[in-house]
Short mmCIF file of C-alpha atoms and ligand atoms in Angstrom, two decimals:
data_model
loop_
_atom_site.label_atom_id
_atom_site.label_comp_id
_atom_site.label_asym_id
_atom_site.label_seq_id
_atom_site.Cartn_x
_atom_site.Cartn_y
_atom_site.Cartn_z
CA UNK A 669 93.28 81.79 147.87
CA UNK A 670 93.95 83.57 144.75
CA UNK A 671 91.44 85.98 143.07
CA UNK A 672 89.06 85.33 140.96
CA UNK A 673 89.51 86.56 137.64
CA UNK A 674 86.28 88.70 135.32
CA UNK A 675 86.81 90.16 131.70
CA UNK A 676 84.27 93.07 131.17
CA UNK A 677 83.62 93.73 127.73
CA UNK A 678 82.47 97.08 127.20
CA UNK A 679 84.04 98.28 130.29
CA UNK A 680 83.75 102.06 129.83
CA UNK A 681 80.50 102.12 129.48
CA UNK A 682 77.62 102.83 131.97
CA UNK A 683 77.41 99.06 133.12
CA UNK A 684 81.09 98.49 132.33
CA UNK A 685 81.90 101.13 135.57
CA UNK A 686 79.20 100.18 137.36
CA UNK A 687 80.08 96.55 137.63
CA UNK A 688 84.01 97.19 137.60
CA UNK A 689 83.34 98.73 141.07
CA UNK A 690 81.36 96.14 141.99
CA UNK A 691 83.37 93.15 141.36
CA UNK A 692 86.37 94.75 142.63
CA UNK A 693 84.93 95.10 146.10
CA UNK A 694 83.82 91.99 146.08
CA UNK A 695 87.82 91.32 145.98
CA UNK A 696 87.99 90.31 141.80
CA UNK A 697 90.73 91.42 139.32
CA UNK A 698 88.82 93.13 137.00
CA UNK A 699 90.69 93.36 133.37
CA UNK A 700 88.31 95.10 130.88
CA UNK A 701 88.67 95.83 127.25
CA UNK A 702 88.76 99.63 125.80
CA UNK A 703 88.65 100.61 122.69
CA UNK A 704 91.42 102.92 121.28
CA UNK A 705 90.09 106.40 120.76
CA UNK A 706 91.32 109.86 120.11
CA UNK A 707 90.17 111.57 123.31
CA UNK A 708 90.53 109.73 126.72
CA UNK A 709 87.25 107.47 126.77
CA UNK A 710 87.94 106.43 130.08
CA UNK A 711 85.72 108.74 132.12
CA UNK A 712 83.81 106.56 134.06
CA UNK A 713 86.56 104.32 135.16
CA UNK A 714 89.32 106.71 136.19
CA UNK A 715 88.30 106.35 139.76
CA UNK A 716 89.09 102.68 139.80
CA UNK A 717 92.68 103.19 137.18
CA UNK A 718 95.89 102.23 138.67
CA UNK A 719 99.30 102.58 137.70
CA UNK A 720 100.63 100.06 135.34
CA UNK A 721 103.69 100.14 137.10
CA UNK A 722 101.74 99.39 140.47
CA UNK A 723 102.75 95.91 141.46
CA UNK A 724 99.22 94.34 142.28
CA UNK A 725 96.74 95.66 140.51
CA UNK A 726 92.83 95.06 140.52
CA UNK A 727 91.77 97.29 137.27
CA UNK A 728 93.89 96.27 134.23
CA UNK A 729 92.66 97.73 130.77
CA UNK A 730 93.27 95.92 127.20
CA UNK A 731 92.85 97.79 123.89
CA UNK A 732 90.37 95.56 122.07
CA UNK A 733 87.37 96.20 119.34
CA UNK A 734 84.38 93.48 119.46
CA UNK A 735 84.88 93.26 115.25
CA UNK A 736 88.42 91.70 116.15
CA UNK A 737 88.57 88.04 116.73
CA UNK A 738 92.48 87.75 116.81
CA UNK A 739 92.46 90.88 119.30
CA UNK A 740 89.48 89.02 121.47
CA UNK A 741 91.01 85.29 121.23
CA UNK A 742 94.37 86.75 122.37
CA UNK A 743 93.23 88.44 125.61
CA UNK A 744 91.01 86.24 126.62
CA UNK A 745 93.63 83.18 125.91
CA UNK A 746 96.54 85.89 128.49
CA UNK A 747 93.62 86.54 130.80
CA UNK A 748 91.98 83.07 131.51
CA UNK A 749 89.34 84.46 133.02
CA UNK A 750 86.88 82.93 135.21
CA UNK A 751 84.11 85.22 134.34
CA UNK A 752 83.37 87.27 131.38
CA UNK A 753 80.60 89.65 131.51
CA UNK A 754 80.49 90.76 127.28
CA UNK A 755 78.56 94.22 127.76
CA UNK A 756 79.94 96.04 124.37
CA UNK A 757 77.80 96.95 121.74
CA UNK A 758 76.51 99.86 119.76
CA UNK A 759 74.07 100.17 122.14
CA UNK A 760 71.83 103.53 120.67
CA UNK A 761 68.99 101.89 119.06
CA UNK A 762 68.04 104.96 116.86
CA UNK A 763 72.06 105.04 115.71
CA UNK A 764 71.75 101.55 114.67
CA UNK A 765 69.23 102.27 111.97
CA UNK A 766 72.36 105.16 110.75
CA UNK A 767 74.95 102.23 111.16
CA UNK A 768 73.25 98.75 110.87
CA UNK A 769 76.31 97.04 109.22
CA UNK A 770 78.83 97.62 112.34
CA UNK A 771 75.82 97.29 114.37
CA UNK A 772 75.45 93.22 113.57
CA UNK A 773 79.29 92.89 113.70
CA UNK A 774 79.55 94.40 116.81
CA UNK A 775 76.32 93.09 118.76
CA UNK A 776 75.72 90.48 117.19
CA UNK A 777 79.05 88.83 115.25
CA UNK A 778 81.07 90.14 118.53
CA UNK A 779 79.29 87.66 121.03
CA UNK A 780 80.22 84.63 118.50
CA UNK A 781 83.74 85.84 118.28
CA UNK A 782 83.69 85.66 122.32
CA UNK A 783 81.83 82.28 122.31
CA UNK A 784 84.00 81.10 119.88
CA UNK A 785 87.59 82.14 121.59
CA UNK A 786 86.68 80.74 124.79
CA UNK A 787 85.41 77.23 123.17
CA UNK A 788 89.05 77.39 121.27
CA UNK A 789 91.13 77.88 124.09
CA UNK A 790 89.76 74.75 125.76
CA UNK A 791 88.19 77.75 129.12
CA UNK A 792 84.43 75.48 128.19
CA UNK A 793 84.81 73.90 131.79
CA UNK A 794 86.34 77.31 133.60
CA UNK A 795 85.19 80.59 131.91
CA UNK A 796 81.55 81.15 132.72
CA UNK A 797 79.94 84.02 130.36
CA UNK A 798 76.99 86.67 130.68
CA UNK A 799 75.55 88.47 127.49
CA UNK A 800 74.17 91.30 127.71
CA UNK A 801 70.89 91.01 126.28
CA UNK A 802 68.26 93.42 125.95
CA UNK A 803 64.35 94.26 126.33
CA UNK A 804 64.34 95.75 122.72
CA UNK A 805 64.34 91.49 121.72
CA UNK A 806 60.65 91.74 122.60
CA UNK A 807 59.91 95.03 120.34
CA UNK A 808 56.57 94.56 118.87
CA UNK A 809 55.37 92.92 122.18
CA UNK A 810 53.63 89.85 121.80
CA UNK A 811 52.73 89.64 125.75
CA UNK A 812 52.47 92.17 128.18
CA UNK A 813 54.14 91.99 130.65
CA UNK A 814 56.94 90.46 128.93
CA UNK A 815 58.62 87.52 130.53
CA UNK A 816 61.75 85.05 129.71
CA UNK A 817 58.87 82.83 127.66
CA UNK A 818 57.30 85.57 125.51
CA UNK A 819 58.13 85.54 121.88
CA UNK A 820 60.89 87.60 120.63
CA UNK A 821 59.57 90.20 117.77
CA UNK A 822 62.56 92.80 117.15
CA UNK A 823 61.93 96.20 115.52
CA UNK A 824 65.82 97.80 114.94
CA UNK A 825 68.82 96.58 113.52
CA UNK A 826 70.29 96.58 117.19
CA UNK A 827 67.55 94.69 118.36
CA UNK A 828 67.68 92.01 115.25
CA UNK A 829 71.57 91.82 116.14
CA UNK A 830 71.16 90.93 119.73
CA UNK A 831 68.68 88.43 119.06
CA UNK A 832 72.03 86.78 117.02
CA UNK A 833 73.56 87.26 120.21
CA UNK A 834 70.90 85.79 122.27
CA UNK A 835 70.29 82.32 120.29
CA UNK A 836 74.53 82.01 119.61
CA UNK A 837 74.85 82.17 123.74
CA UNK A 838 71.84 79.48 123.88
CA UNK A 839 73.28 77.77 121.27
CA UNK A 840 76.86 77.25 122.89
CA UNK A 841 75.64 76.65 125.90
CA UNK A 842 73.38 73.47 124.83
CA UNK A 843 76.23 72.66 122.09
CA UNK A 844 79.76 72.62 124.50
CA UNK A 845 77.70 72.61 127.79
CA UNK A 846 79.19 75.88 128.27
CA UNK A 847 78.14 78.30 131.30
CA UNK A 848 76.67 80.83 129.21
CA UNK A 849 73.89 83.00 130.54
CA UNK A 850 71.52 85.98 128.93
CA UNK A 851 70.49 89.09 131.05
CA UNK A 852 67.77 90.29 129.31
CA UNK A 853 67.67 93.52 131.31
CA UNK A 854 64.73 96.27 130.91
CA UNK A 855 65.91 99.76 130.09
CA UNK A 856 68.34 100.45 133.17
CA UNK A 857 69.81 104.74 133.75
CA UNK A 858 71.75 106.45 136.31
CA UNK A 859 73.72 109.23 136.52
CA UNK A 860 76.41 107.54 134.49
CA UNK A 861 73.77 106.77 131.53
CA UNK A 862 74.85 108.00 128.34
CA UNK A 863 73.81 111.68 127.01
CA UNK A 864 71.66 110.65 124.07
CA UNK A 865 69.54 108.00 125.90
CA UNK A 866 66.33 109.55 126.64
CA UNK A 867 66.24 109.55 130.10
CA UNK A 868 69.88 111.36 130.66
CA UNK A 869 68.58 113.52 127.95
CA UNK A 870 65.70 114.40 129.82
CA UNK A 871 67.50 115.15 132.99
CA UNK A 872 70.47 116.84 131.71
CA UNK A 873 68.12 119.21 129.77
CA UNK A 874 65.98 120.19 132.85
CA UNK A 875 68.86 121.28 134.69
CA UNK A 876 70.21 123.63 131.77
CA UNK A 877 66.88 125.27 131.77
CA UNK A 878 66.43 125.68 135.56
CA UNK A 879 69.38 127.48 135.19
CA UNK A 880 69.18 129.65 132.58
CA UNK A 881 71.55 127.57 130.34
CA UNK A 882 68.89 126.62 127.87
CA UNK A 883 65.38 127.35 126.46
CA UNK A 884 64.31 124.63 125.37
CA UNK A 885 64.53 120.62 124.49
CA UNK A 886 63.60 118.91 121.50
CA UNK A 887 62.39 115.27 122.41
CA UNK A 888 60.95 112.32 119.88
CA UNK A 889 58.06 109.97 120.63
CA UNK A 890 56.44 111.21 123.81
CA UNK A 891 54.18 108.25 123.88
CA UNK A 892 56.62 105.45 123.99
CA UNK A 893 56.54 103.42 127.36
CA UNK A 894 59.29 102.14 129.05
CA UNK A 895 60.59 99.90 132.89
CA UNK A 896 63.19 101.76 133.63
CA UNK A 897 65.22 100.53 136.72
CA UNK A 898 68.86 101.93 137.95
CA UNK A 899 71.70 100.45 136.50
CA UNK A 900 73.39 100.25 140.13
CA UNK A 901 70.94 97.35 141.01
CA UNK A 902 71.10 95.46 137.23
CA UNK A 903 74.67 95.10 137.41
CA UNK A 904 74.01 93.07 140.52
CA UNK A 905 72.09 90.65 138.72
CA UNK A 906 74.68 89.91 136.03
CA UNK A 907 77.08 89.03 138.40
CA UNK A 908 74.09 86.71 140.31
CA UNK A 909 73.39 85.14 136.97
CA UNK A 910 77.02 84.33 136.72
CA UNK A 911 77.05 82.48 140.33
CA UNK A 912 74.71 80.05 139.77
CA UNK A 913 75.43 76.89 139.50
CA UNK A 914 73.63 76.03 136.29
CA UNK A 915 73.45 78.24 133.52
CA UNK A 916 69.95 79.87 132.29
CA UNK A 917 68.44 83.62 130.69
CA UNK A 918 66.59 86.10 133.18
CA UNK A 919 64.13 89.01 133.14
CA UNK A 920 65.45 91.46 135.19
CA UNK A 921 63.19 94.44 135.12
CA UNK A 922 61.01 96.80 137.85
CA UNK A 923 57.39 96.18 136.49
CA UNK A 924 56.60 99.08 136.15
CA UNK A 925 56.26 101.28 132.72
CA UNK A 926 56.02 105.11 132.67
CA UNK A 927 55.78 107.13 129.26
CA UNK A 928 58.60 109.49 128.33
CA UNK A 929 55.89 112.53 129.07
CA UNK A 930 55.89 111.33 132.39
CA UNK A 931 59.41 110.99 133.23
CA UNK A 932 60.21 114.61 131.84
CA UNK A 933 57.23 116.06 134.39
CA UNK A 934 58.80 114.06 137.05
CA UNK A 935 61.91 114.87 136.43
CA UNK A 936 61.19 119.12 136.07
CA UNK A 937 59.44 118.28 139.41
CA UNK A 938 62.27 117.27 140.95
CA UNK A 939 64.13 121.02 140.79
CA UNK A 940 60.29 122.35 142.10
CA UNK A 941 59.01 123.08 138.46
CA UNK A 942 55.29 122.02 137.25
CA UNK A 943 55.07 121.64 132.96
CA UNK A 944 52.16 120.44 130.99
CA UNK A 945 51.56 118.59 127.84
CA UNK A 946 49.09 119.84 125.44
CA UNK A 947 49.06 118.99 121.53
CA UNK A 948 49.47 115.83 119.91
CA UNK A 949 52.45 114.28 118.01
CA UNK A 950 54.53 116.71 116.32
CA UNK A 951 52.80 119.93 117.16
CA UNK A 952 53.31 118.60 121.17
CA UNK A 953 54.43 120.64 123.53
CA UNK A 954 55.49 121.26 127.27
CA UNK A 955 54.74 124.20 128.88
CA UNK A 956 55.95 125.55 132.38
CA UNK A 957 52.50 125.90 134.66
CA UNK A 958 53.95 126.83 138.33
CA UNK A 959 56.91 126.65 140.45
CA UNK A 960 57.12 125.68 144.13
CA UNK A 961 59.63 128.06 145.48
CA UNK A 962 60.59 126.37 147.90
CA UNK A 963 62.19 123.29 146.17
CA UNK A 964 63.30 125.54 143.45
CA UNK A 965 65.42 128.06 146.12
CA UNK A 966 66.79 124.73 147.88
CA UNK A 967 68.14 122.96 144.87
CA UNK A 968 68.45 126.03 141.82
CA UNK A 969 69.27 128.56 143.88
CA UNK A 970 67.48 131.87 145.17
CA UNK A 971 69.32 133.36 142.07
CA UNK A 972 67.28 131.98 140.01
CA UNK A 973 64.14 132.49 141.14
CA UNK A 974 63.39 135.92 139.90
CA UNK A 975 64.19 135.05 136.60
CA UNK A 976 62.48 131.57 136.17
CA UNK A 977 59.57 133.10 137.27
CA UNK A 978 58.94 135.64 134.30
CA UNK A 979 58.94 132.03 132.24
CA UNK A 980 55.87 130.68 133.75
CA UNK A 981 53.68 129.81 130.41
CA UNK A 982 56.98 129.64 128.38
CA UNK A 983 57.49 126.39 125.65
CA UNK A 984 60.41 123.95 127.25
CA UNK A 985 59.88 120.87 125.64
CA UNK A 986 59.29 120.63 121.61
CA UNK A 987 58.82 117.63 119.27
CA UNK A 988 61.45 117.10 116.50
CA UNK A 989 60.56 114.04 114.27
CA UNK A 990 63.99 113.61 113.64
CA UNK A 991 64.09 111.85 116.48
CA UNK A 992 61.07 109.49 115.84
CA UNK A 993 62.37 105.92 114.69
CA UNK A 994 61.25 103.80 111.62
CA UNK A 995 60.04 101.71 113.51
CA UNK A 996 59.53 101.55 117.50
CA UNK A 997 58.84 99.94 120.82
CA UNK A 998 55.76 101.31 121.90
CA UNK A 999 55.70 100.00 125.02
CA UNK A 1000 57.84 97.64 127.72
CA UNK A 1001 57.09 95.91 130.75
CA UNK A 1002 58.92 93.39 132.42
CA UNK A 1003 57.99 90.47 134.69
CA UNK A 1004 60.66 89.62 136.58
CA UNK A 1005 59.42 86.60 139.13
CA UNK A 1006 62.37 84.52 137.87
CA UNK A 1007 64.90 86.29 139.27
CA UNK A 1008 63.10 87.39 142.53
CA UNK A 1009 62.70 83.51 142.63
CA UNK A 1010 65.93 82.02 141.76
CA UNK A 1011 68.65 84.50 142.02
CA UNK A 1012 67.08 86.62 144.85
CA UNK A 1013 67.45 89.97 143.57
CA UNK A 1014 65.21 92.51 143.53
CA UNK A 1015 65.62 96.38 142.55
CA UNK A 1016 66.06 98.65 145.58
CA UNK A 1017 65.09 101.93 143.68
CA UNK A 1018 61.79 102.69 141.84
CA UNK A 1019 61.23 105.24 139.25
CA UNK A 1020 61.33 108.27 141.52
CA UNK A 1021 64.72 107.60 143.30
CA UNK A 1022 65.99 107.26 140.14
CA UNK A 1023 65.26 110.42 138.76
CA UNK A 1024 66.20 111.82 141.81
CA UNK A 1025 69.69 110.72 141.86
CA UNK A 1026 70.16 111.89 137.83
CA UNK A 1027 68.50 115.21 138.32
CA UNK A 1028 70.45 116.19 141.51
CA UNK A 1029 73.30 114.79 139.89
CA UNK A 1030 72.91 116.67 136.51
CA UNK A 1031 71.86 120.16 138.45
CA UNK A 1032 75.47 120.06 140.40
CA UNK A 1033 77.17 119.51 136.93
CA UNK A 1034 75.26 122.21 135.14
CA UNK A 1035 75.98 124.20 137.82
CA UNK A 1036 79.55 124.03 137.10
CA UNK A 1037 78.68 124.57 133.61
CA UNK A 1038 77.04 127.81 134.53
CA UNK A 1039 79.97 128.91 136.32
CA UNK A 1040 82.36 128.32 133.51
CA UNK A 1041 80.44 130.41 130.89
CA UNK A 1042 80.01 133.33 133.73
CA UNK A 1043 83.57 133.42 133.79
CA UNK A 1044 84.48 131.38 137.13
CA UNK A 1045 83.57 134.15 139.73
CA UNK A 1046 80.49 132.10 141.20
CA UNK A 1047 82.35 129.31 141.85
CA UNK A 1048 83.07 130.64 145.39
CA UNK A 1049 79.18 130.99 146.18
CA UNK A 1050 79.18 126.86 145.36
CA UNK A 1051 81.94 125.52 146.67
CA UNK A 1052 83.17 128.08 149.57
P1 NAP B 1154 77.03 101.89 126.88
O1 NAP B 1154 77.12 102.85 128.01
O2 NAP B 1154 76.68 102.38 125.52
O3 NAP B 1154 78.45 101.13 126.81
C1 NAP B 1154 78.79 100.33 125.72
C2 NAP B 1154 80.23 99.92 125.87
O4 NAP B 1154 80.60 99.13 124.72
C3 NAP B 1154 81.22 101.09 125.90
O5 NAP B 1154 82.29 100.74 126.75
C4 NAP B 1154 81.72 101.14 124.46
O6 NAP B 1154 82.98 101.74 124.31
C5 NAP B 1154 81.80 99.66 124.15
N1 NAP B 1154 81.84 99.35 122.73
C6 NAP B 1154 81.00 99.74 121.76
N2 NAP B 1154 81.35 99.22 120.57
C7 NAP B 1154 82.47 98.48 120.80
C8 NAP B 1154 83.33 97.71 119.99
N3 NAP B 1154 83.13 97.60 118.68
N4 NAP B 1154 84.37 97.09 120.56
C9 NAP B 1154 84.63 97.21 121.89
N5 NAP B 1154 83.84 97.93 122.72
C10 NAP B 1154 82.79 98.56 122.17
O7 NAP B 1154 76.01 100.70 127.22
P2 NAP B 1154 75.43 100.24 128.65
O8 NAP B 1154 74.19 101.01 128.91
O9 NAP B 1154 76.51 100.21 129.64
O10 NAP B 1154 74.96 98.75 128.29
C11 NAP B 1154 75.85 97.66 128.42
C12 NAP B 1154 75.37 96.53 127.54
O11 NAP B 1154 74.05 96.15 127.91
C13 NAP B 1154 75.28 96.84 126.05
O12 NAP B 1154 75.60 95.67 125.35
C14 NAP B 1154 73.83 97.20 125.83
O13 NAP B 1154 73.47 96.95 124.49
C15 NAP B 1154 73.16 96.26 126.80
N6 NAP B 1154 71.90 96.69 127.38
C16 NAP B 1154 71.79 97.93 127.93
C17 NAP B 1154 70.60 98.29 128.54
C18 NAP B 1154 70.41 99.64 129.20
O14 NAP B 1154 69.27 100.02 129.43
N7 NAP B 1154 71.49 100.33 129.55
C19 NAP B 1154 69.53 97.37 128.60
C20 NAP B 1154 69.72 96.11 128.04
C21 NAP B 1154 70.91 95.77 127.46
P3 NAP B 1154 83.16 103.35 124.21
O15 NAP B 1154 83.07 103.85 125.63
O16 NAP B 1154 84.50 103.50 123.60
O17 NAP B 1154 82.03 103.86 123.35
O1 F7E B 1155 64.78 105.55 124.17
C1 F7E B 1155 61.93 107.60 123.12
C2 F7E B 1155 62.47 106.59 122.13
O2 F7E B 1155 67.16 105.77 123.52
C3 F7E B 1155 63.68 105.21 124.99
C4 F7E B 1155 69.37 101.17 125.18
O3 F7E B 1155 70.11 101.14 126.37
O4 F7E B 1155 67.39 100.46 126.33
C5 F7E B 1155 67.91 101.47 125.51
O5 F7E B 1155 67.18 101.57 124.30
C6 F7E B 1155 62.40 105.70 124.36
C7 F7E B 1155 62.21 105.30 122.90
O6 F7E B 1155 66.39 103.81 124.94
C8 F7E B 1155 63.70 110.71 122.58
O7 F7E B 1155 61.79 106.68 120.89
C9 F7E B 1155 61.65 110.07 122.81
O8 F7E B 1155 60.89 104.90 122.71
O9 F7E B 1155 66.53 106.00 125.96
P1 F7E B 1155 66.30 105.36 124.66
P2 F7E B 1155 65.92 102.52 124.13
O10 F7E B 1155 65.74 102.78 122.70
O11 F7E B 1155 64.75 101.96 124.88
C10 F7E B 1155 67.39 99.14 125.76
C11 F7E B 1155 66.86 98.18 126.77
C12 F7E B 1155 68.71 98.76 125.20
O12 F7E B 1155 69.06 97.60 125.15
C13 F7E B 1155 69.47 99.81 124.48
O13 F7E B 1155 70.87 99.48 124.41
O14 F7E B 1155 62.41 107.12 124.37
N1 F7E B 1155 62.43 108.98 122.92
N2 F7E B 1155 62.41 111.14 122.60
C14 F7E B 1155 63.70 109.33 122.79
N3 F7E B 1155 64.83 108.61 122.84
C15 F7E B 1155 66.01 109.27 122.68
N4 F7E B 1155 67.16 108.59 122.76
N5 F7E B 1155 66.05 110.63 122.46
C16 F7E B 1155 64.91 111.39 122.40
O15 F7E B 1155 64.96 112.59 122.20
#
């Protein structure tokens, strides 16, 4: 039987590896589209490169840009593939406000260019699609929690642009009968999440400042509320979505919403370290209160401790307004009953194992960090 066949747009980002892995397992050919770049932009993917002189291969990687229809029509005609999961986009909602022009080409113009190549090349009756769409659609919430009925009411120029994206996918689908399918996923993080998302932000930061690396972290709206789930579980919805046998747009969140605050005390937590808020808005600010020593030995190191100590009382978290958006999502929370329902999934890790798995992540890379700028000697005490 021969293999099924998935294009991954967007396939060096966070979801792009994620789901790679995935489908490959699962015994797919996975060709993705990269974009050309001066520095290797492949860092999540390496793992799962092969040799372009291999003679089967499972990972094959396209240079391609969503604002290019003749680049997207042309792979997608070579590739005939059976599933094509379009996860590219300028994904940074605060960014999009900087760059709202590229933004709607590339989120929102991009998905049409997709829809549009695969209607061309006659693939309506093979090449089933997923869009990646996104909680920011319901911005200025008009229902809480949100679900796949609630009114739409975006608040960014990424948001506005994947609400394009949203209706085009709708559209084709009811136009062509096409298999095309929205994800609207909550907020989803991991280890792999990129730096200037809040939550890999957050967790990268805590680490630096366990160890020594760094004072302090300048954060935005503390208030803001979000369902954050792990991306390791969403990515197993898109590729549900895609199995079913008729075409529809799913919720797929945790139900649960935690403020930013919230996540960063968890997440100091995690390495044994207790901060508290006190302030409002911009004059905000997180102090450290107490450390267990016990977690802190175990997972900082006894090193440390000494040192950490003297900082008990000491500022770590500040409020820039720079960061604050024009305008913002105060707070999301999803209902996901649909897909419990009809795709059978469900998220296997709440909030907690989450930050769990970024923080102990993000403390073994700082720690390498650490070693580099003390001149490479420790390295022996880690790794020996
Ligand atoms: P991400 O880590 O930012 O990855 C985005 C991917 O898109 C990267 O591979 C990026 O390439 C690529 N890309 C950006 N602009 C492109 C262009 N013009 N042409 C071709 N490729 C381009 O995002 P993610 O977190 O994996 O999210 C995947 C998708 O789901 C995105 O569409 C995002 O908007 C959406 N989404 C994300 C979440 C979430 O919480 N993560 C929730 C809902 C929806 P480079 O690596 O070269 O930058
Ligand atoms: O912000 C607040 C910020 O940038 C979350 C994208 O994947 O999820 C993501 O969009 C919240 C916001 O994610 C900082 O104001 C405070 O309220 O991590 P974020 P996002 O904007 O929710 C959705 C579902 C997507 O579709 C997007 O592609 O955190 N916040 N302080 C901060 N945010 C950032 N980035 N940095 C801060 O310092």
């Amino acid at each position: 039987m021969s293999k099924k066949v998935a294009l991954i747009t967007g396939v060096t980002g966070q979801d792009g590896a994620y789901l790679s892995e995935y489908l490959i397992k699962k015994g797919y050919v996975v060709h993705g589209i990269k974009r050309r770049s001066s520095l290797f932009n492949t860092d999540r993917i390496d793992h799962l490169y092969q040799d372009p002189h291999e003679e089967t291969r499972n990972m094959i990687l396209h240079y391609g840009d969503m604002t290019d229809s003749m680049n997207l029509t042309r792979i997608i005609g070579d590739v005939q593939p059976d599933e094509i999961y379009n996860l590219a986009a300028m994904s940074h909602v605060k960014v999009s406000f900087d760059t709202p022009e590229y933004t709607a080409n590339a989120d929102g113009i991009g998905t049409l260019r997709i829809l549009e190549a695969v209607r061309l090349l006659n693939l309506t009756n093979k090449t089933r699609i997923y869009q990646a769409s996104t909680s920011e659609l319901y911005g200025l919430v008009q229902e809480i929690p949100q679900k796949e009925t609630t009114p739409f009411y975006p608040r960014s120029p990424y948001a506005v642009a994947k609400l394009y994206s949203y209706w085009i996918t709708v559209n084709y689908r009811e136009a062509y009968g096409m298999h095309a399918s929205n994800g609207i996923l909550f907020n989803h993080e991991s280890p792999l999440r990129g730096e200037t998302f809040v939550t890999r932000k957050v967790t990268r930061a805590v680490s630096r400042i366990a160890l020594g690396l760094q004072k302090k972290v300048y954060m935005g709206n503390l208030s803001s509320k979000r369902d954050w789930g792990h991306a390791k579980d969403y990515i197993k919805a898109m590729y549900l979505i895609l199995q079913q046998d008729t075409p529809d747009d799913y919720v797929i969140s945790t139900g649960v919403t935690t403020t930013i605050r919230d996540f960063i005390k968890m997440s100091f937590s995690e390495l044994g370290i207790d901060v508290m808020f006190r302030g409002v808005d911009e004059k905000e600010e997180g102090y450290i209160t107490n450390i267990n020593e016990n977690i802190f030995t175990k997972i900082v190191g006894e090193e440390h401790l000494l040192n950490f100590k003297k900082r008990i009382g000491e500022v770590v978290v500040g409020v820039d307004p720079a960061y604050f958006r024009p305008t913002e999502v105060d707070i999301l929370i999803g209902d996901n009953t649909k897909a419990r329902t009809k795709l059978g999934w469900e998220p296997t890790y709440d909030l907690k194992a989450l930050c769990h798995d970024m923080v102990m992540h993000d403390i073994e890379l700082m720690k390498k960090e650490e070693f580099l700028k003390n001149g490479g000697y420790r390295i022996l005490n880690y790794f020996e």
